[in-house]
Coordinates of C-alpha atoms in Angstrom, one line a residue:
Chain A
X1 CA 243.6 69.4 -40.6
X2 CA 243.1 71.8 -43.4
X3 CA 242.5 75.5 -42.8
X4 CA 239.9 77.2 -44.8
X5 CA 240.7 81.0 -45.2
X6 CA 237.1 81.5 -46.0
X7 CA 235.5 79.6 -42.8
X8 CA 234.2 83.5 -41.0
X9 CA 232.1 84.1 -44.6
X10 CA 230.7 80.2 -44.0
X11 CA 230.0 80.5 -40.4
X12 CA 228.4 84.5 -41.7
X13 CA 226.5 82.6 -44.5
X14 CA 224.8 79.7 -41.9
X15 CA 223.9 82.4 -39.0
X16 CA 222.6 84.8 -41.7
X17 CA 220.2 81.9 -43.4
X18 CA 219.0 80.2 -39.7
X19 CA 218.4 83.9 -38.7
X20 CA 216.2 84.9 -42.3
X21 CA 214.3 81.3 -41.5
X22 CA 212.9 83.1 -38.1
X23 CA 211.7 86.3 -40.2
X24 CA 208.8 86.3 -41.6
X25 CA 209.2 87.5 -45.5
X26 CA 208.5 91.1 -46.0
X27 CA 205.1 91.8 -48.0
X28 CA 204.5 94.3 -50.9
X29 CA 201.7 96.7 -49.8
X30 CA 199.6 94.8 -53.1
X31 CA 199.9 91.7 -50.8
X32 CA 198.5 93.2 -48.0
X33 CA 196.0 94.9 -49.3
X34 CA 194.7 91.3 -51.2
X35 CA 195.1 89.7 -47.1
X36 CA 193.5 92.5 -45.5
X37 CA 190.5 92.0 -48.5
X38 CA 190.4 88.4 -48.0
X39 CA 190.5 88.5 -43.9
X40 CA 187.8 91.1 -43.6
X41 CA 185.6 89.4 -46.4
X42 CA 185.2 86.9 -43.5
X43 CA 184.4 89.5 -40.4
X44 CA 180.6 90.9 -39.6
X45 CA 180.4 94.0 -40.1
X46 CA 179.1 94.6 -36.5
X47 CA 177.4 98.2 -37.0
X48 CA 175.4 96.7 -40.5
X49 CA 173.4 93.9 -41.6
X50 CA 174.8 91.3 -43.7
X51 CA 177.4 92.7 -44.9
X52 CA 181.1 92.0 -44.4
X53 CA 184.0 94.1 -42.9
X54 CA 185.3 94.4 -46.8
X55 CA 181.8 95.5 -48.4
X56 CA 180.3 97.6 -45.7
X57 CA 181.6 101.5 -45.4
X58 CA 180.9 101.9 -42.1
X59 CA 183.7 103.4 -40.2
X60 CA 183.7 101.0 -38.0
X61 CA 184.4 98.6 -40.9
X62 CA 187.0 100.9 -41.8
X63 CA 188.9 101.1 -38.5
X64 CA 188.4 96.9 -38.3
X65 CA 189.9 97.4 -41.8
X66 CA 192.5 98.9 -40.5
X67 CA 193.2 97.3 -37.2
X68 CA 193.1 94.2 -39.5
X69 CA 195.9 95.8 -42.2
X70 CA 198.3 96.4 -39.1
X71 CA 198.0 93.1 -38.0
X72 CA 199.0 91.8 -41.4
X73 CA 201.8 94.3 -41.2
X74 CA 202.9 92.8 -38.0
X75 CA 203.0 89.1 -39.2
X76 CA 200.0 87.5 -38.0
X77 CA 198.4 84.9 -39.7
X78 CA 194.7 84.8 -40.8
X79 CA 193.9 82.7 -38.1
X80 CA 195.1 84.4 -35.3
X81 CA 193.5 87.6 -36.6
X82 CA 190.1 86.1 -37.2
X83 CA 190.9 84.7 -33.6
X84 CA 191.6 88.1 -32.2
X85 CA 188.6 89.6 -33.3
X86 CA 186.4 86.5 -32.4
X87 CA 187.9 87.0 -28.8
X88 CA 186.6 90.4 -28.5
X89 CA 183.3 89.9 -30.3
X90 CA 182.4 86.2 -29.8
X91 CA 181.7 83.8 -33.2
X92 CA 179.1 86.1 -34.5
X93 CA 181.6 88.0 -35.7
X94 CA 182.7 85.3 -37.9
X95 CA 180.7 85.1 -41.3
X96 CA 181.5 81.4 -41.6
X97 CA 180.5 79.0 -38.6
X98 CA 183.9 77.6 -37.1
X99 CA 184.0 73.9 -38.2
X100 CA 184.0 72.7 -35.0
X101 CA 181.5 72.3 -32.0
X102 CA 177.6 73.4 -32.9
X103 CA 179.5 75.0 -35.9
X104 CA 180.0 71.1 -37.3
X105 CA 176.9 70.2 -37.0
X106 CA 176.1 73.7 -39.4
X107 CA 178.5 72.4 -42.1
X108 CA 177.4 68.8 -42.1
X109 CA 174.3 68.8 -41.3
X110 CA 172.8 69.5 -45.2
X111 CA 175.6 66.9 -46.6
X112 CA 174.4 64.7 -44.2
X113 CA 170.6 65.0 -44.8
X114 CA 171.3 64.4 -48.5
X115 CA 173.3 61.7 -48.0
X116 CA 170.3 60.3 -45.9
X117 CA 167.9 61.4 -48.2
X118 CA 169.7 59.2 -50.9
X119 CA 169.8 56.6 -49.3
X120 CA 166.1 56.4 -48.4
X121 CA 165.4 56.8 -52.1
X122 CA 168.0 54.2 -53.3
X123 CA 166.4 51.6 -50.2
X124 CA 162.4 52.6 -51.6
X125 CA 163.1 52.3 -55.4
X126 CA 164.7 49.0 -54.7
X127 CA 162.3 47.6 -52.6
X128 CA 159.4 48.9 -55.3
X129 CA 161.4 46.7 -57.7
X130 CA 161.3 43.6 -55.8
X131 CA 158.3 43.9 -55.0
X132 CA 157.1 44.4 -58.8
X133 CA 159.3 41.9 -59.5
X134 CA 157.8 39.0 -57.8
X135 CA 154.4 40.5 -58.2
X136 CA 154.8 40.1 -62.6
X137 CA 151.6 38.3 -62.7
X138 CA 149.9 37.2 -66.1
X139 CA 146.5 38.9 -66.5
X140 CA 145.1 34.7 -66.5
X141 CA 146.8 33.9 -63.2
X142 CA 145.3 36.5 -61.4
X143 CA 141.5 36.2 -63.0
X144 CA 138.9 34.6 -61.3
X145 CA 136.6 32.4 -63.7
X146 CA 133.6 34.9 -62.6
X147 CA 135.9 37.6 -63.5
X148 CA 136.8 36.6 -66.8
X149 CA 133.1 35.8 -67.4
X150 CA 132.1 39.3 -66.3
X151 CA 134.6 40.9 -68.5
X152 CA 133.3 39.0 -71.3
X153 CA 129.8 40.0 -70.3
X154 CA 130.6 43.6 -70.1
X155 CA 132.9 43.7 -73.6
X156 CA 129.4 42.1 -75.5
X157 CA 127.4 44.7 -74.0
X158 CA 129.8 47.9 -75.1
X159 CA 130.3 45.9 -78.8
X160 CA 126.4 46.3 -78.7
X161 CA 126.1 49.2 -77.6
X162 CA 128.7 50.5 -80.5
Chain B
X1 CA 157.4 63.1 -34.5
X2 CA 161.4 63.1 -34.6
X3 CA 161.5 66.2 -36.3
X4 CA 158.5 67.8 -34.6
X5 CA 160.3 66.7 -31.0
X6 CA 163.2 68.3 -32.2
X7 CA 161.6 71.5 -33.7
X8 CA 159.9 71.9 -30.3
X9 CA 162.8 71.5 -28.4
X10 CA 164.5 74.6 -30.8
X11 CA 161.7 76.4 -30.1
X12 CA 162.0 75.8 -26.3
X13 CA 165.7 77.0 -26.3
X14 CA 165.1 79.4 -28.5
X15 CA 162.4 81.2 -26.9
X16 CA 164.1 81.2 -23.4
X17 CA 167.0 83.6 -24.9
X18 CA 167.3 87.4 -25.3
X19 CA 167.2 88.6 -28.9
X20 CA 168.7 91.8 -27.9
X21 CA 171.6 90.2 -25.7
X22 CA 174.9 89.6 -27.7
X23 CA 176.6 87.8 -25.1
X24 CA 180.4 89.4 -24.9
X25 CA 182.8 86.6 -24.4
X26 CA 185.2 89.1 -22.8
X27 CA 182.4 88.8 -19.5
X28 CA 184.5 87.3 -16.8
X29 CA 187.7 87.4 -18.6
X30 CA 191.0 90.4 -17.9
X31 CA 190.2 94.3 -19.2
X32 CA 192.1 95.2 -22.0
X33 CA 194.8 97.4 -21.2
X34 CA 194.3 101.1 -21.8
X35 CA 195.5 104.7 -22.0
X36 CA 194.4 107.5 -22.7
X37 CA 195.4 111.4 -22.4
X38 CA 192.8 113.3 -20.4
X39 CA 190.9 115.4 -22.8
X40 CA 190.7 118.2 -20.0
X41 CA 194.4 118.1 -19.0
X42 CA 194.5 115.9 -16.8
X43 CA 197.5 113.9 -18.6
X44 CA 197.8 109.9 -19.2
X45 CA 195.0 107.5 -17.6
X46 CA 195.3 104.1 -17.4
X47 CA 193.4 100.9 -16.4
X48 CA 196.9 99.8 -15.1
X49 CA 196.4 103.1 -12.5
X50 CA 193.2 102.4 -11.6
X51 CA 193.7 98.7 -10.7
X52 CA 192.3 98.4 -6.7
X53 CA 189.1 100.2 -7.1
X54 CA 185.8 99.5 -9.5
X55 CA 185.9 100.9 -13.0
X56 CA 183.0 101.9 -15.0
X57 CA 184.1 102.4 -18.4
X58 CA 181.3 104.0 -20.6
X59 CA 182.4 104.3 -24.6
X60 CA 180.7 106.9 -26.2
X61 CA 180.4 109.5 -29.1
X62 CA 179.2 113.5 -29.4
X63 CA 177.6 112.4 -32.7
X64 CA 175.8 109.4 -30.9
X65 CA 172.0 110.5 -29.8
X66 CA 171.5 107.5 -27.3
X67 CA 174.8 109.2 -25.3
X68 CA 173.0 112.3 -24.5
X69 CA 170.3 110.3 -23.1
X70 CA 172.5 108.8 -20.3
X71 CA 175.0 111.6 -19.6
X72 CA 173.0 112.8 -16.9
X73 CA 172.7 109.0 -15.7
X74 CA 176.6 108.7 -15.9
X75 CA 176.7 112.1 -14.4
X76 CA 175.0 111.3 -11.2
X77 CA 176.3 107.8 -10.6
X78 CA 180.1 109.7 -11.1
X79 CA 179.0 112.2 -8.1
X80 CA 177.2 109.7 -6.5
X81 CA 179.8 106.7 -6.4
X82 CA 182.3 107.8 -7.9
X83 CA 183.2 111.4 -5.9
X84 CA 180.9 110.8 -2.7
X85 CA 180.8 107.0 -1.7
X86 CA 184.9 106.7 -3.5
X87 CA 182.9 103.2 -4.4
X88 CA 184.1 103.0 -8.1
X89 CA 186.3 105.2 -10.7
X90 CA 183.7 106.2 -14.0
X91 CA 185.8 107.2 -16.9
X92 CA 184.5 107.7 -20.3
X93 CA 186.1 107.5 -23.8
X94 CA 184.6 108.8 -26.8
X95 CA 185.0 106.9 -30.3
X96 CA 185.5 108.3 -33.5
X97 CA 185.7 111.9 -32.2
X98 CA 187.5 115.0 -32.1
X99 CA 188.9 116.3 -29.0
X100 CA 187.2 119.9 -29.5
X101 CA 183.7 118.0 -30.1
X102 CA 183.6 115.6 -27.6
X103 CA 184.5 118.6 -25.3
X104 CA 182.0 120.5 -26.5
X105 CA 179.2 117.6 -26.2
X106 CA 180.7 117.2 -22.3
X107 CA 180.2 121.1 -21.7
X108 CA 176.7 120.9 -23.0
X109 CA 175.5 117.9 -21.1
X110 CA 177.7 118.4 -17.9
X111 CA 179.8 115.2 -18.2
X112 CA 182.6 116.1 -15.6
X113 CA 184.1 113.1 -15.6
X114 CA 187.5 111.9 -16.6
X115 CA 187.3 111.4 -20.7
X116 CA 189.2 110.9 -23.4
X117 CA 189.9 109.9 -26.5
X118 CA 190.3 106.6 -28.6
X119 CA 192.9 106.2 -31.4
X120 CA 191.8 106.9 -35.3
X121 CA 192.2 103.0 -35.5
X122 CA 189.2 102.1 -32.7
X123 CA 191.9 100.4 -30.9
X124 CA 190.6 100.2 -27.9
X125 CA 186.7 99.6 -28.6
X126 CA 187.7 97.2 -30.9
X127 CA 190.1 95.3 -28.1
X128 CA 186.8 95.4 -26.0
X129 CA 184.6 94.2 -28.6
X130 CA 182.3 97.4 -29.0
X131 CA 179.4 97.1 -31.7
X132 CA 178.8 100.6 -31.5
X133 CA 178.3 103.9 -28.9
X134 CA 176.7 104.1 -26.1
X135 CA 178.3 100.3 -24.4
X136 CA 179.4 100.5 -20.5
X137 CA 181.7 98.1 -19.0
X138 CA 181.8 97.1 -15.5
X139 CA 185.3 96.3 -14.2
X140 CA 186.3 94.9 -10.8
X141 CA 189.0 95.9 -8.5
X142 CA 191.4 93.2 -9.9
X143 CA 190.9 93.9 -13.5
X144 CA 187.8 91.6 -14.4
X145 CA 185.0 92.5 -17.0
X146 CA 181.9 91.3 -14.8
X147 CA 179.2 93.2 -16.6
X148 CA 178.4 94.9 -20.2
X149 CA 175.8 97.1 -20.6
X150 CA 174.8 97.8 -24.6
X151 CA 172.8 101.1 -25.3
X152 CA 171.5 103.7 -23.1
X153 CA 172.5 102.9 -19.1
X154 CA 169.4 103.7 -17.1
X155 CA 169.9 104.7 -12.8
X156 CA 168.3 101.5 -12.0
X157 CA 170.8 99.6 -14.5
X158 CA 173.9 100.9 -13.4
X159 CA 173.3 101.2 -9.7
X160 CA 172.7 97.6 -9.8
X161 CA 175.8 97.0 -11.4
X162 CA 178.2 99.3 -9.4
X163 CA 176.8 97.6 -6.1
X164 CA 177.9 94.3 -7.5
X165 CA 181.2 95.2 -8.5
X166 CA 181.5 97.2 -4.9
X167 CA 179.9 93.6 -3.5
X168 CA 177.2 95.8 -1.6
X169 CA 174.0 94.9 -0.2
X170 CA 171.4 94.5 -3.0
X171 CA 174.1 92.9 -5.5
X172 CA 176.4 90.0 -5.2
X173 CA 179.8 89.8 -4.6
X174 CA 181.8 89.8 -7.7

């Protein structure tokens, strides 16, 4: 069997990389600063109207603000802070409806009514077609004899008249 | 008709709910943890030390002008169930404050019960979902939100709610 003399810095090396894959990566302050921006751009400023957690200057905003910075700090994900807060304040919270549930049908629902919408069109417009189609009739074919004879008539008496 | 059945129907459900009522979904669910340091002396409080008996937990402000509408309110229901009838424990904590105001606001309109303080961050109104000062919280004897109340607490409002935490006659058992 052969010996390596550097089998303790291998075994080091392994336990020291499976260990760094259970950490999560240190962020600069830049990065999150740009997550805390991003993850309050999609909370409700609950004190304001229509304004988001990033936009309003409430100092309730600024304390979610923060609250949402220390998360970040701590590791959490997007998810499980927009989770957090909608645990505490319900969906409203939430500036986007989740896409699941009565939220679905919110997302959906427009691409679904123009999709239907389309349709209807595309069905109408061809069915006009066909139907002009086979109509296509020749002024004679569709003339009675009393017709024609009035049309005559009534083309004599504007010629007069001119 | 579809669309008509189905407007009508939206108006229906719609109708049949409070405007004013942002449903918390923290109603029926654990208290979040807290503690606090007296703002009188009276050292570290807790939820975890109260556990066994009724909390009503009022958030407030000194810069908040609905809070000196119900400190008398809160006042009287402390004496009343709180130090009298032992029914419940009624602790306030004021957001966004400074100890030496929200003392002052007590002094002038004779809160004398427990308060204190939350963190610069809001942690705590934030962990129980708080729009914004005055919100009370009613909180069984094993830890349980069972009621919210947003804005001003009347007498008849929080009497009702303190007998159904205590499970007395006149409110259901929680």
């Amino acid at each position: 069997m052969i010996r390596l003399p550097y089998k303790p810095f291998v075994v080091l090396t392994l336990l020291l990389v499976l260990w760094s894959r259970g950490q999560a990566p240190a962020l600069s302050e830049e990065e999150v600063e740009a997550r805390v921006q991003t993850i309050s751009a999609e909370l409700r400023c609950p004190t304001c109207q229509a304004l988001s957690v990033k936009d309003s200057e409430a100092l309730f905003s600024a304390q979610m603000r923060d609250k949402v910075r220390s998360m970040v700090r701590e590791g959490q994900s997007q998810e499980e802070i927009l989770a957090y807060f909608e645990s505490r304040y319900g969906e409203f919270i939430l500036r986007s409806p989740k896409k699941q549930g009565v939220g679905l049908l919110v997302w959906w629902l427009p691409v679904g009514g123009l999709a239907l919408g389309g349709l209807l069109l595309f069905f109408r417009l061809a069915k006009n077609q066909k139907r002009s189609g086979e109509a296509a009739p020749s002024g004679e074919e569709t003339l009675t004899p009393e017709q024609i004879k009035r049309i005559e008539r009534d083309l004599k008496r504007y010629e007069e008249g001119l | 008709m579809g669309a008509i059945g189905g407007l009508v129907v939206l108006f229906v459900v719609g109708f049949k709910q409070d405007p004013y009522t942002v449903q918390s979904p923290l109603i029926n669910q654990p208290a979040p943890p807290w503690e606090i340091t007296g703002l009188r002396g009276e050292g570290r409080m807790s939820l975890e030390a109260l556990k066994g008996t009724p909390v009503v937990l009022n958030f407030w402000g000194s810069w908040c002008a609905a809070c000196m509408e119900e400190a008398a309110v809160l006042q009287a229901a402390y004496e009343e169930f709180d130090q009298k009838k032992k029914m419940v424990r009624v602790v306030g904590i004021a957001m966004n404050d400074t100890p030496e105001k929200a003392l002052e606001f007590a002094k002038r309109f004779g809160k004398k019960y427990p308060l204190g303080l939350d963190d610069k961050e809001g942690d705590i109104a934030i962990s129980y979902g708080v729009y914004g000062a005055p919100e009370t919280f009613f909180i069984d004897r094993l830890g349980i939100i069972r009621h919210k109340v947003i804005g001003a607490i009347t007498p008849e409002s929080i009497q009702k709610a303190i007998q159904k935490l205590a499970g007395q006659p006149g409110g259901d058992k929680p």
